[in-house]
Short mmCIF file of C-alpha atoms and ligand atoms in Angstrom, two decimals:
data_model
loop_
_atom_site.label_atom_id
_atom_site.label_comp_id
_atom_site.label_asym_id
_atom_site.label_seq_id
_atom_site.Cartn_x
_atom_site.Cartn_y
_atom_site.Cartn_z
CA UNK A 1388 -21.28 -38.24 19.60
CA UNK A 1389 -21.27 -41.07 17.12
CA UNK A 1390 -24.40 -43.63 17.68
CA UNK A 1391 -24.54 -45.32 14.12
CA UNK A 1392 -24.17 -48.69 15.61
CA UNK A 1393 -26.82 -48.20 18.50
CA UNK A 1394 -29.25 -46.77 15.93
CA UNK A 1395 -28.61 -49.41 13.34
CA UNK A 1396 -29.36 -52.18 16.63
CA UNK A 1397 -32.37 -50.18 17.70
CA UNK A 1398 -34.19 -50.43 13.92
CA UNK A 1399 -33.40 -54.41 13.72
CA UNK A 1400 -34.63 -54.64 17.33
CA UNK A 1401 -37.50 -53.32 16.96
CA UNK A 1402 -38.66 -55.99 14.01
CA UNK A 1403 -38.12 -58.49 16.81
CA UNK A 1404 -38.98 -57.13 20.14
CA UNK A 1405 -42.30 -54.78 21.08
CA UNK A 1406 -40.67 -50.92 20.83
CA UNK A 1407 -37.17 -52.52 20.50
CA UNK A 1408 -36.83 -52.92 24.14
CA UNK A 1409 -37.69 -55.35 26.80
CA UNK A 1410 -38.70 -52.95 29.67
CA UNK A 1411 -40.74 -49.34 28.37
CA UNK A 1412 -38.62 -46.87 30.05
CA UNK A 1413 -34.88 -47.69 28.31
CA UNK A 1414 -36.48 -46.82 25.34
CA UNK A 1415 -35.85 -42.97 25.64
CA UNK A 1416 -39.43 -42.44 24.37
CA UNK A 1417 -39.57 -39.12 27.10
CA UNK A 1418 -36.40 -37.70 26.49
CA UNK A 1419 -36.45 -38.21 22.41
CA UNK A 1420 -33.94 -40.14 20.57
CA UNK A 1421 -33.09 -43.49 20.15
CA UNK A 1422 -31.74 -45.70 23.13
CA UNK A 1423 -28.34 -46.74 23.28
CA UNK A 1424 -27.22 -50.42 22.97
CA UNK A 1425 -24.61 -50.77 26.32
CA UNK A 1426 -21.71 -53.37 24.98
CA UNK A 1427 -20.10 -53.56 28.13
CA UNK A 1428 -19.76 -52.03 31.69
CA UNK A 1429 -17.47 -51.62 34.14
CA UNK A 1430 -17.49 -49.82 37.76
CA UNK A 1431 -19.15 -46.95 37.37
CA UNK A 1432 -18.86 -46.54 33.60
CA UNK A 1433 -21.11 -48.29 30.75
CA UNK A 1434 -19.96 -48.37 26.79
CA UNK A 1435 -22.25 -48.60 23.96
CA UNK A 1436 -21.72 -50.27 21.21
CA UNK A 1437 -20.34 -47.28 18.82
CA UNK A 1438 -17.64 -46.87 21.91
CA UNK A 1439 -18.71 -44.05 23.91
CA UNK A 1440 -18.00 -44.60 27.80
CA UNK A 1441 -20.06 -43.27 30.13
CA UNK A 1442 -20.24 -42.31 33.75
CA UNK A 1443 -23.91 -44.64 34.72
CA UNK A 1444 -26.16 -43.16 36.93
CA UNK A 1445 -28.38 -45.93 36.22
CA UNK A 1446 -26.70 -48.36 37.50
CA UNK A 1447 -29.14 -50.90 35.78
CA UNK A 1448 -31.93 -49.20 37.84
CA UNK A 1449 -30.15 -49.71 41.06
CA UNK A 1450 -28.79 -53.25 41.52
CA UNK A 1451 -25.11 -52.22 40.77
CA UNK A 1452 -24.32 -50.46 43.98
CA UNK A 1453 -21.15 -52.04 44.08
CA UNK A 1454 -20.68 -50.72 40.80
CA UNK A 1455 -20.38 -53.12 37.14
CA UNK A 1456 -18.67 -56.35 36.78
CA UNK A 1457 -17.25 -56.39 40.74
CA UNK A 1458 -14.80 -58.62 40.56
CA UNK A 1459 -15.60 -60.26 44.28
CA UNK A 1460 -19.08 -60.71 42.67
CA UNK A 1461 -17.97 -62.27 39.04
CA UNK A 1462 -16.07 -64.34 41.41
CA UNK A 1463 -18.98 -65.69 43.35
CA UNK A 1464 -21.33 -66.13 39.82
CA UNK A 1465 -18.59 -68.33 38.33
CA UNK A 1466 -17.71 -70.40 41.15
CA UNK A 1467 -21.78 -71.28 41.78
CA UNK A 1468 -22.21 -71.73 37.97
CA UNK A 1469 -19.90 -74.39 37.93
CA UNK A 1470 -21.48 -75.93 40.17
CA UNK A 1471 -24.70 -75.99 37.94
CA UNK A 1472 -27.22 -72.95 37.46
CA UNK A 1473 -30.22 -74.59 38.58
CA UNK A 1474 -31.07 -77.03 40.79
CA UNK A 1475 -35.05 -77.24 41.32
CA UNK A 1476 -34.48 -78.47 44.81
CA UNK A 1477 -32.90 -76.08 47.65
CA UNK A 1478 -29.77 -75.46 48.50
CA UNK A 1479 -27.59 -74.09 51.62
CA UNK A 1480 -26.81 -70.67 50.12
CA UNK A 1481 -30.58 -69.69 49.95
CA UNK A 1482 -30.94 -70.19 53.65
CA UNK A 1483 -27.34 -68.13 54.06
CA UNK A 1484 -29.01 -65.94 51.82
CA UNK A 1485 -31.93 -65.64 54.06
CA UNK A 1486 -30.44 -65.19 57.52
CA UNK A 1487 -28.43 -62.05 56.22
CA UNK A 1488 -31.92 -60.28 55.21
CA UNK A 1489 -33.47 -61.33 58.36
CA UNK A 1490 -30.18 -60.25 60.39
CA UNK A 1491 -30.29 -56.92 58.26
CA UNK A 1492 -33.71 -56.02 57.83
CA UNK A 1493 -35.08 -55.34 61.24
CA UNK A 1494 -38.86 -56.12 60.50
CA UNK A 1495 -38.12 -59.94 58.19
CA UNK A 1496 -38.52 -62.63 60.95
CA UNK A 1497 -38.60 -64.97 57.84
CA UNK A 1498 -38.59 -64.72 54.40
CA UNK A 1499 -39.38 -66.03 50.69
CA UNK A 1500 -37.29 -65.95 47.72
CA UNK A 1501 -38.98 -65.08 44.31
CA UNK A 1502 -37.44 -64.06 40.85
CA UNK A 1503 -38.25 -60.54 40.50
CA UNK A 1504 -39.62 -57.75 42.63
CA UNK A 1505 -42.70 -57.50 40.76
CA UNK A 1506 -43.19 -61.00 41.93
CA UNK A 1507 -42.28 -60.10 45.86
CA UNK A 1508 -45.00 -57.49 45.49
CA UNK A 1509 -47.66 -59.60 43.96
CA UNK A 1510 -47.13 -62.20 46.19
CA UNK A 1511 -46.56 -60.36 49.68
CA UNK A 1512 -50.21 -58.88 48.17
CA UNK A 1513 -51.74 -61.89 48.34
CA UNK A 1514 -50.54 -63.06 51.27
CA UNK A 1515 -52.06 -60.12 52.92
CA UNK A 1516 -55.67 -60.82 51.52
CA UNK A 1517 -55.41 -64.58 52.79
CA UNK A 1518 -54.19 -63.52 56.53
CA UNK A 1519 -56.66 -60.18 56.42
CA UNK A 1520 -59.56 -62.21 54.53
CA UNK A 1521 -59.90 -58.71 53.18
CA UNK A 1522 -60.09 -57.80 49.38
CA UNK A 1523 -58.84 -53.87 49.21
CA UNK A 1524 -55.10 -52.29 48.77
CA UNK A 1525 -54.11 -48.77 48.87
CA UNK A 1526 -51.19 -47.75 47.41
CA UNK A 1527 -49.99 -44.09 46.74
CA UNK A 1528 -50.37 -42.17 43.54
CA UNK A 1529 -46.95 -42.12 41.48
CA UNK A 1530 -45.55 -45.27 43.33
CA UNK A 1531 -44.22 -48.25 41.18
CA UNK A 1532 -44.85 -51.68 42.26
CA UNK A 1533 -44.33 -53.73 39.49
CA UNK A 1534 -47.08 -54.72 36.86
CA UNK A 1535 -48.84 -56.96 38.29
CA UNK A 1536 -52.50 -55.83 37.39
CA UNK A 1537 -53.95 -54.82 40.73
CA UNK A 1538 -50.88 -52.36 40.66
CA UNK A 1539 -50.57 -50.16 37.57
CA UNK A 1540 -53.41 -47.70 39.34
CA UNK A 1541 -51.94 -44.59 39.05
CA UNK A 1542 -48.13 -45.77 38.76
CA UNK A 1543 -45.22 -44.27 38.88
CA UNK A 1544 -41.75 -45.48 36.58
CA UNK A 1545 -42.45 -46.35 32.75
CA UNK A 1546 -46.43 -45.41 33.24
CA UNK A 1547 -46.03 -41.71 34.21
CA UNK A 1548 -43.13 -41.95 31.71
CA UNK A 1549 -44.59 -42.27 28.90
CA UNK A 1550 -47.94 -40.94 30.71
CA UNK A 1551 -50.43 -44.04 30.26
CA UNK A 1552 -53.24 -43.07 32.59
CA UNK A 1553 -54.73 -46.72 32.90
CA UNK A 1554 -53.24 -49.76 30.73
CA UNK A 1555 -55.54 -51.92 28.87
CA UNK A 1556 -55.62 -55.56 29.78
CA UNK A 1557 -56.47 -54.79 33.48
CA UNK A 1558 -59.73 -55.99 33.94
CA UNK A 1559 -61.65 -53.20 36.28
CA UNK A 1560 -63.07 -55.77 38.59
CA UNK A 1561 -59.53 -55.85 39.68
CA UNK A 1562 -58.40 -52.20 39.61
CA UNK A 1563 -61.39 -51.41 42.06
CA UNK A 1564 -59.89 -53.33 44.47
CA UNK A 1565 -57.03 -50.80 44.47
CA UNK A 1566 -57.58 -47.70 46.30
CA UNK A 1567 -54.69 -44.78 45.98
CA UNK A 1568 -53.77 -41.17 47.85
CA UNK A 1569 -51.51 -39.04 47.74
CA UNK A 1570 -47.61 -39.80 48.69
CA UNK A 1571 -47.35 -37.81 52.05
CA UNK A 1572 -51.08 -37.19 52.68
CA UNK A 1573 -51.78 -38.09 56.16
CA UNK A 1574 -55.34 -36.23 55.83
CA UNK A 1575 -56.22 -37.87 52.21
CA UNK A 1576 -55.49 -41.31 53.42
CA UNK A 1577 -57.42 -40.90 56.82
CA UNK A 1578 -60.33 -40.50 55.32
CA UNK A 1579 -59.75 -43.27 52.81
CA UNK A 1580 -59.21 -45.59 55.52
CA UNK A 1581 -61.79 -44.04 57.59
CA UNK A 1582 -64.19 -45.24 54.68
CA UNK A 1583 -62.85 -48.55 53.85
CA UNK A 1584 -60.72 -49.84 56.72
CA UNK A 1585 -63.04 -53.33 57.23
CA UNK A 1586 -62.11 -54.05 53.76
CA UNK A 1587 -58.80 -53.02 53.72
CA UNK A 1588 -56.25 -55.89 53.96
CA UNK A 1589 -52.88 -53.39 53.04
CA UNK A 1590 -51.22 -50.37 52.49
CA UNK A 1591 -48.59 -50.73 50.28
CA UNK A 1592 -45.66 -47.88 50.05
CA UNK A 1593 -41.99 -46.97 49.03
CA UNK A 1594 -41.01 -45.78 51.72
CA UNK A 1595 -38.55 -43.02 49.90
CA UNK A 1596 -40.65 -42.88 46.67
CA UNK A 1597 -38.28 -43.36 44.26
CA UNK A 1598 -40.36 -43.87 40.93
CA UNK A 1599 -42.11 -40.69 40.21
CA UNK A 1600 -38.18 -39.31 40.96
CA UNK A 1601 -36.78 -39.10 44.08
CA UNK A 1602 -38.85 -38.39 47.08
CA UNK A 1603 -38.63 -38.43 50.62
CA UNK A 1604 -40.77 -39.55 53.22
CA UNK A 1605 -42.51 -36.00 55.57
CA UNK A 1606 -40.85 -36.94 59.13
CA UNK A 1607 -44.83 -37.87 59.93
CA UNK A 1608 -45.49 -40.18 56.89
CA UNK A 1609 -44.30 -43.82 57.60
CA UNK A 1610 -44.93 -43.53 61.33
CA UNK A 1611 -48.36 -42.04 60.88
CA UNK A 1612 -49.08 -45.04 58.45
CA UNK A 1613 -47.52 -47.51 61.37
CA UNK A 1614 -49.88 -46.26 63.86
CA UNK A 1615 -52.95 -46.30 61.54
CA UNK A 1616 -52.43 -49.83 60.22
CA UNK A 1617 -52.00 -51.07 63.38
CA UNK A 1618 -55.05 -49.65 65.12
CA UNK A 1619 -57.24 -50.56 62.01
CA UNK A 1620 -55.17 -54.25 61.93
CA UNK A 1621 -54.53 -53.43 58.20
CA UNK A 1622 -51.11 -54.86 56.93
CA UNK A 1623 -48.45 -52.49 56.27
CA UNK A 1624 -45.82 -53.35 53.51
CA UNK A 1625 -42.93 -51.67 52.66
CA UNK A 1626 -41.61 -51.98 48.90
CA UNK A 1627 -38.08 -51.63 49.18
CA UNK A 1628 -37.47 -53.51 46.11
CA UNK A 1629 -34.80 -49.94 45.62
CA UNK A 1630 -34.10 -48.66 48.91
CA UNK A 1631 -33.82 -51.99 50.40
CA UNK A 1632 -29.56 -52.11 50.98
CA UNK A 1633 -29.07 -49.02 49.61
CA UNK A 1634 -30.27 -46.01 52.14
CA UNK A 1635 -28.77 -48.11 55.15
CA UNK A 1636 -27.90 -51.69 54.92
CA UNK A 1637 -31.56 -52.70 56.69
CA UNK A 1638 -33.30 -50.41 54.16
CA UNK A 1639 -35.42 -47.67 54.72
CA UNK A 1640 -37.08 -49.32 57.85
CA UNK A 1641 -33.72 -48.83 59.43
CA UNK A 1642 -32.69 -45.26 58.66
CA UNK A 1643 -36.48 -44.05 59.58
CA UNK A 1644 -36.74 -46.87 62.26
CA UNK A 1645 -40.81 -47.52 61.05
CA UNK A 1646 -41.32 -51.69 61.34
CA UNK A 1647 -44.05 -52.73 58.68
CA UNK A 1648 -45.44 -56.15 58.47
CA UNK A 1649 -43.89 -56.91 55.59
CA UNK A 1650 -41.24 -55.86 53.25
CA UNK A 1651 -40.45 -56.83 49.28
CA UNK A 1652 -37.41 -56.75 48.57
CA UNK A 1653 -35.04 -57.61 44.79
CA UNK A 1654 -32.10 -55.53 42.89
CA UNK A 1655 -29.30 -55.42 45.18
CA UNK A 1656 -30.12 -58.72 47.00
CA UNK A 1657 -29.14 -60.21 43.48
CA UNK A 1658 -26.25 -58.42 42.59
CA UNK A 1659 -27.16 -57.81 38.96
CA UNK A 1660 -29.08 -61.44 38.78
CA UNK A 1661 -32.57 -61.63 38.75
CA UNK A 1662 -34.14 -61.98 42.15
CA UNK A 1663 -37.09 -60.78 44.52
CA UNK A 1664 -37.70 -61.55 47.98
CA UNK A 1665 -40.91 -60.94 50.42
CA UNK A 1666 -40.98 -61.11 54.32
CA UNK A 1667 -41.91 -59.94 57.14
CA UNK A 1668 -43.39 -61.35 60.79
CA UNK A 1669 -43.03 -64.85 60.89
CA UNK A 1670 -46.89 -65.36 62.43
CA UNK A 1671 -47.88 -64.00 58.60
CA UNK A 1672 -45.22 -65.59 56.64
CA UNK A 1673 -46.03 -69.05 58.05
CA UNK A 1674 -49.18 -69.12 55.72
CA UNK A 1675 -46.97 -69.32 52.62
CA UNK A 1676 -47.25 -72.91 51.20
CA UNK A 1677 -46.22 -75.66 52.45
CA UNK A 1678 -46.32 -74.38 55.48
CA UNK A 1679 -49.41 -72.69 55.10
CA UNK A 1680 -52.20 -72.49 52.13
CA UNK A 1681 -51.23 -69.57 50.25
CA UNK A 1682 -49.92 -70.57 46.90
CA UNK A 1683 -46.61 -69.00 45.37
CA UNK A 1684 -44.33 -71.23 43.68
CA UNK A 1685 -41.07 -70.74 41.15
CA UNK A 1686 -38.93 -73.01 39.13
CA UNK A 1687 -36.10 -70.26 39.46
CA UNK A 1688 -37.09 -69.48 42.57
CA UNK A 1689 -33.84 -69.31 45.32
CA UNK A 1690 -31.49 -69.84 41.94
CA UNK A 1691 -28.38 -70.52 43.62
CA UNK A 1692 -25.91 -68.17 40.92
CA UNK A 1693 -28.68 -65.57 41.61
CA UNK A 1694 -28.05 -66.12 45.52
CA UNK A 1695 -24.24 -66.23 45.48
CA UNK A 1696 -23.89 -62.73 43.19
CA UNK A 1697 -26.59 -61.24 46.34
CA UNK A 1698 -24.33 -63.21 49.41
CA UNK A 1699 -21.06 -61.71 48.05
CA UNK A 1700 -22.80 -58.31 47.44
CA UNK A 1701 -24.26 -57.90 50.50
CA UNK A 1702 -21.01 -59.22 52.52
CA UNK A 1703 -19.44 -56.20 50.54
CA UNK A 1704 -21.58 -53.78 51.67
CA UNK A 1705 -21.33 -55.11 55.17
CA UNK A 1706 -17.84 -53.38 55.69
CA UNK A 1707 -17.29 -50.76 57.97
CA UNK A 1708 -17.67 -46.67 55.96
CA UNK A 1709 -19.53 -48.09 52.90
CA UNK A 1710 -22.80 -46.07 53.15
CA UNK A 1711 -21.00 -43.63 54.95
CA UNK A 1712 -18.63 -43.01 52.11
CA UNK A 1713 -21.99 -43.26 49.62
CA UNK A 1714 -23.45 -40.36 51.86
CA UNK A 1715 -20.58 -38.26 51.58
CA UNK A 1716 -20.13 -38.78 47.61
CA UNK A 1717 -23.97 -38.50 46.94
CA UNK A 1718 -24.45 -35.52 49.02
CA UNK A 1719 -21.45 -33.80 47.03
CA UNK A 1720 -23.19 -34.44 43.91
CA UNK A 1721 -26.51 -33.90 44.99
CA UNK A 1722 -25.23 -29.97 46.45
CA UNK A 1723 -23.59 -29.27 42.72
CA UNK A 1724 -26.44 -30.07 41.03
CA UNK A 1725 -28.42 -27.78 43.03
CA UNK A 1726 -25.87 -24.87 42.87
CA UNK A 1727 -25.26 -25.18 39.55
CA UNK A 1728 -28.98 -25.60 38.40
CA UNK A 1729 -29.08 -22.02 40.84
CA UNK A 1730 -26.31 -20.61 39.17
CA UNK A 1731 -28.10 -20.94 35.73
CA UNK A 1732 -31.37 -19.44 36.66
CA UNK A 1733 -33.25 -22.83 35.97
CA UNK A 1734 -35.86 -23.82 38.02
CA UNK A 1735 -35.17 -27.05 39.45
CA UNK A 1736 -35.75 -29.03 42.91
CA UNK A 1737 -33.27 -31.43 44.16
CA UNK A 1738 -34.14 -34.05 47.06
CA UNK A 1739 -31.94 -36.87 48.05
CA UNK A 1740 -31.97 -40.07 50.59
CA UNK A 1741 -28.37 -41.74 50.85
CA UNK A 1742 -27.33 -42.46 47.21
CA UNK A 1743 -30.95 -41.67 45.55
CA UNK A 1744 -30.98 -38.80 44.23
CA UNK A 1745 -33.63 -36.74 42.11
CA UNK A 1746 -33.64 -33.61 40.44
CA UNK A 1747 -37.01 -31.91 39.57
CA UNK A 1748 -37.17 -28.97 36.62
CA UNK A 1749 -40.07 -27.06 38.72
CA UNK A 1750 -39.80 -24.25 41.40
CA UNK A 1751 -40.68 -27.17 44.07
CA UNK A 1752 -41.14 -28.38 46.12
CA UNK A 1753 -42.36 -31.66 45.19
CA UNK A 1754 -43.86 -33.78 48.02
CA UNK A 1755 -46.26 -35.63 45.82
CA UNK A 1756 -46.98 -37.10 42.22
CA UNK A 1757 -49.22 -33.86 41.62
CA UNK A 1758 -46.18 -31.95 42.77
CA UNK A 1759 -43.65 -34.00 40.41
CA UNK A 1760 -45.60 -33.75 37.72
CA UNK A 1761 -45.26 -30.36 37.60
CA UNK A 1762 -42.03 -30.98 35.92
CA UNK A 1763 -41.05 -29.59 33.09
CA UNK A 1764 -40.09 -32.57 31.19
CA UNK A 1765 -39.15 -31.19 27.90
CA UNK A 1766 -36.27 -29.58 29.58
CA UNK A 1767 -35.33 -32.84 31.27
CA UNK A 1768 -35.15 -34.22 28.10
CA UNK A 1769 -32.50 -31.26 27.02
CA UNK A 1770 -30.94 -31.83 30.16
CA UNK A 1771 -29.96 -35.31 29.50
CA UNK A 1772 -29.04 -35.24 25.77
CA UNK A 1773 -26.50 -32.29 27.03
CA UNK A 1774 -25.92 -34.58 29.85
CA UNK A 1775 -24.83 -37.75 27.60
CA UNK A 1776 -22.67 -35.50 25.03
CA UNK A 1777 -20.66 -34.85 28.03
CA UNK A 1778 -20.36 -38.62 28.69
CA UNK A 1779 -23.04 -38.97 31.95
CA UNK A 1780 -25.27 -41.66 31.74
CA UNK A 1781 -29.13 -39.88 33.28
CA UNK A 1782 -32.12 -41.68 33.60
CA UNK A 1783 -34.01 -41.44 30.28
CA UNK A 1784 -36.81 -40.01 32.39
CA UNK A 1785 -37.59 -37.45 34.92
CA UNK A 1786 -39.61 -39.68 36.92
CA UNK A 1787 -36.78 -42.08 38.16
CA UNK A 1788 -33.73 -42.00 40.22
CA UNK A 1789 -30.02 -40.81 39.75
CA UNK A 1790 -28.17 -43.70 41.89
CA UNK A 1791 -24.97 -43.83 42.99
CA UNK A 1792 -22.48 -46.74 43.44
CA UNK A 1793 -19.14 -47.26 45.63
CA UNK A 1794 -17.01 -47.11 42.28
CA UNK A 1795 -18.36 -43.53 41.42
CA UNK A 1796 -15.35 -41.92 42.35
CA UNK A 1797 -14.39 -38.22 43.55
CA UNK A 1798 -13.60 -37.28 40.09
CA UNK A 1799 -16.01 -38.59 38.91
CA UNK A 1800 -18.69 -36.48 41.09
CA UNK A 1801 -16.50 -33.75 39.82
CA UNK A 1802 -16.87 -34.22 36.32
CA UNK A 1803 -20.03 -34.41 36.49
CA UNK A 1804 -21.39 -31.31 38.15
CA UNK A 1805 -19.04 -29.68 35.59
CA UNK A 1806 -21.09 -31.25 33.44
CA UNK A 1807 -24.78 -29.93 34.26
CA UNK A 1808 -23.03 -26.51 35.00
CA UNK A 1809 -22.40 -26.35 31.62
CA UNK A 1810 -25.77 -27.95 30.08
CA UNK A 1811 -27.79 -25.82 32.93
CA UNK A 1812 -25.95 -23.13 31.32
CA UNK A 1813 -27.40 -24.02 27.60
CA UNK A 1814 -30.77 -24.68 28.81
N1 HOZ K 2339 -39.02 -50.24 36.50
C1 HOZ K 2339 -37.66 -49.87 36.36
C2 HOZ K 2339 -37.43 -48.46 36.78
N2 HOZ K 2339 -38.01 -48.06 37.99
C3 HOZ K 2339 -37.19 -50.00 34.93
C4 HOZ K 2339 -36.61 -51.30 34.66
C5 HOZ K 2339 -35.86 -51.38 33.34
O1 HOZ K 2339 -36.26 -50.76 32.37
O2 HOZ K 2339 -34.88 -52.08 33.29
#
């Protein structure tokens, strides 16, 4: 596979951008190599720049659901550009914007519009504090929440990627605010509350982890942690910044039918443009400024192009068979993986929710960060160089999710667990 052009990008990038890349993970630091520079996508396919196509499993870490460049979507951007990109004053397709969530998303009575999901999460976090008047979070180990600072405790995505136990810059006075158990523990994160629960204003979880890989709630997890907020008064928040439109169109609160308090939401709501939302009961959301005093503000904020790529998105997804068909295609894959990984003799776990899917190189199974990370990662790394020679677009880590999108088509599934039968095989 020829990548003269991506390498040659990758050297001049890096004189001009920290580790040539402008989030950690793309930068294939895990897997070895040199990332490659995407010229153009389409559907379900991406094409570097030296003019390999391949299938994504990326899918630009899960916005794309309805696949690259939809043309409904492209439609919607360039009819709301032309109307101007920015207005700094609100407009009627934020509020359409915001009665879909709240019609989709059983738990959002009412809900804020933000410019990335880091920004839902540090914000529904703070909102939580002012209507708790309580200091301490817990979140679980190996979840991802975006970088805001109280958050990089033990997180999952670029930090177990390239394995930075605590990142510099976070000043401890804040970390010890953040308390963190294990994903799945209902015993560790008893006692936890046990201990702190007057000074606990939140638990904060993905409800289908899906940034230490793939995994899935125990059927006791998320209604255990229901019950226990509740009786303790402790808000519960559900990051669905990925599973949010994607396992079911009301997000993971929908398929497991668990209500938090409040949810974060971004990716998919944006189509592929920049966007985060935060909501939840309307008694909590009322504090936000200017209706209440809690103070989160955005110049981009409610962007209208941003809003019109989500509407158009999430009208798509709307139609009758669309997760149904994702099920069907995802499952598929997620099966030949398995049997092929079995057929080879490798050691390998799969687990899946709807179109997440992640695929462990360890006996399993894998419940937990401690469990993940049990992964043999060096393989992984094989696995996805083989992988990409055979035009399949992986994760450049083990610790985040295979995705699908409603372009991936049956042939597509097909080549590709032809594909890891082959590289399981050379493994
Ligand atoms: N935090 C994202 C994965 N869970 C990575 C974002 C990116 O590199 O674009």
């Amino acid at each position: 596979m020829k990548t003269t052009k991506s390498r040659a990008n990758f050297k001049i990038a890096q004189l001009a951008i920290p580790g040539g890349v402008n989030s950690p993970v793309r930068a294939f630091r895990s897997v070895g190599g040199d990332p490659l520079f995407i010229k153009k996508a389409k559907g379900a396919t991406v094409e570097d720049v030296d003019g390999n196509t391949f299938i994504d499993y990326v899918l630009s870490w899960g916005p794309m659901i309805l696949g690259h460049a939809n043309p409904g979507v492209l439609k919607a951007i360039i009819k709301a550009a032309q109307q101007g990109t920015s207005y700094g004053a609100p407009c009627q397709a934020e509020t359409d914007l915001a009665n879909v969530i709240i019609q989709a998303v059983p738990s959002i009575e009412q809900v804020r519009l933000v410019n990335s999901g880091t920004e839902a999460v540090m914000s529904a976090i703070r909102l939580a504090r002012a209507y708790t008047k309580r200091d301490k979070i817990l979140k679980f180990d190996g979840c991802y929440h975006g970088h805001a600072d109280h958050l990089l405790v033990k997180a999952g995505s670029g930090i177990a990627t390239l394995g930075i136990p605590d990142t510099p810059g976070v000043p401890k006075d804040f970390a010890r605010h953040t308390l963190t158990a294990p994903f799945n523990d209902i015993v560790a994160t008893e006692k936890l509350i046990h201990k702190h629960a007057k000074d606990l204003a939140a638990i904060i979880v993905e409800p289908v982890a899906g940034n230490m890989g793939v995994i899935p709630p125990t059927d006791e997890f998320l209604p255990w942690l229901r019950m226990i907020t509740q009786k303790y008064e402790i808000v519960l928040i559900f990051d669905e910044v990925i599973t949010g439109f994607r396992v079911h169109f009301g997000g993971a609160q929908a398929l497991y039918k668990v209500l938090p308090d409040l949810t974060c939401l971004g990716k998919i709501i944006g189509g592929g443009l920049p966007i985060g939302a935060y909501g939840g009961r309307k008694d909590i959301m009322q504090m936000i400024a200017p209706a209440g005093p809690v103070y989160q503000a955005g110049t981009l904020s409610g962007n209208p192009v941003a809003v019109a790529a989500g509407l158009e998105t999430l009208r798509q997804l709307k139609k009758p068979g669309v997760y149904k068909e994702l099920e069907k295609k995802s499952k598929t894959l997620a099966e030949g993986l398995g049997e092929s990984a079995k057929a080879a003799k490798i050691p390998y776990y799969q687990t899946r929710v709807g179109s997440m899917l992640g695929g462990f190189f360890t006996e399993g199974p894998v419940t937990d960060y401690t469990s993940a990370k049990k992964s043999n990662t060096v393989q992984y790394g094989k696995f996805f160089h083989g992988m990409l020679k055979k035009g399949v677009y992986l994760a450049p880590s083990q610790f985040e999710a295979m995705l699908l999108s409603t372009t991936h088509s049956d042939s597509m599934i097909k080549q590709t667990i032809s594909a890891a039968r082959n590289v399981f095989k050379i493994l």
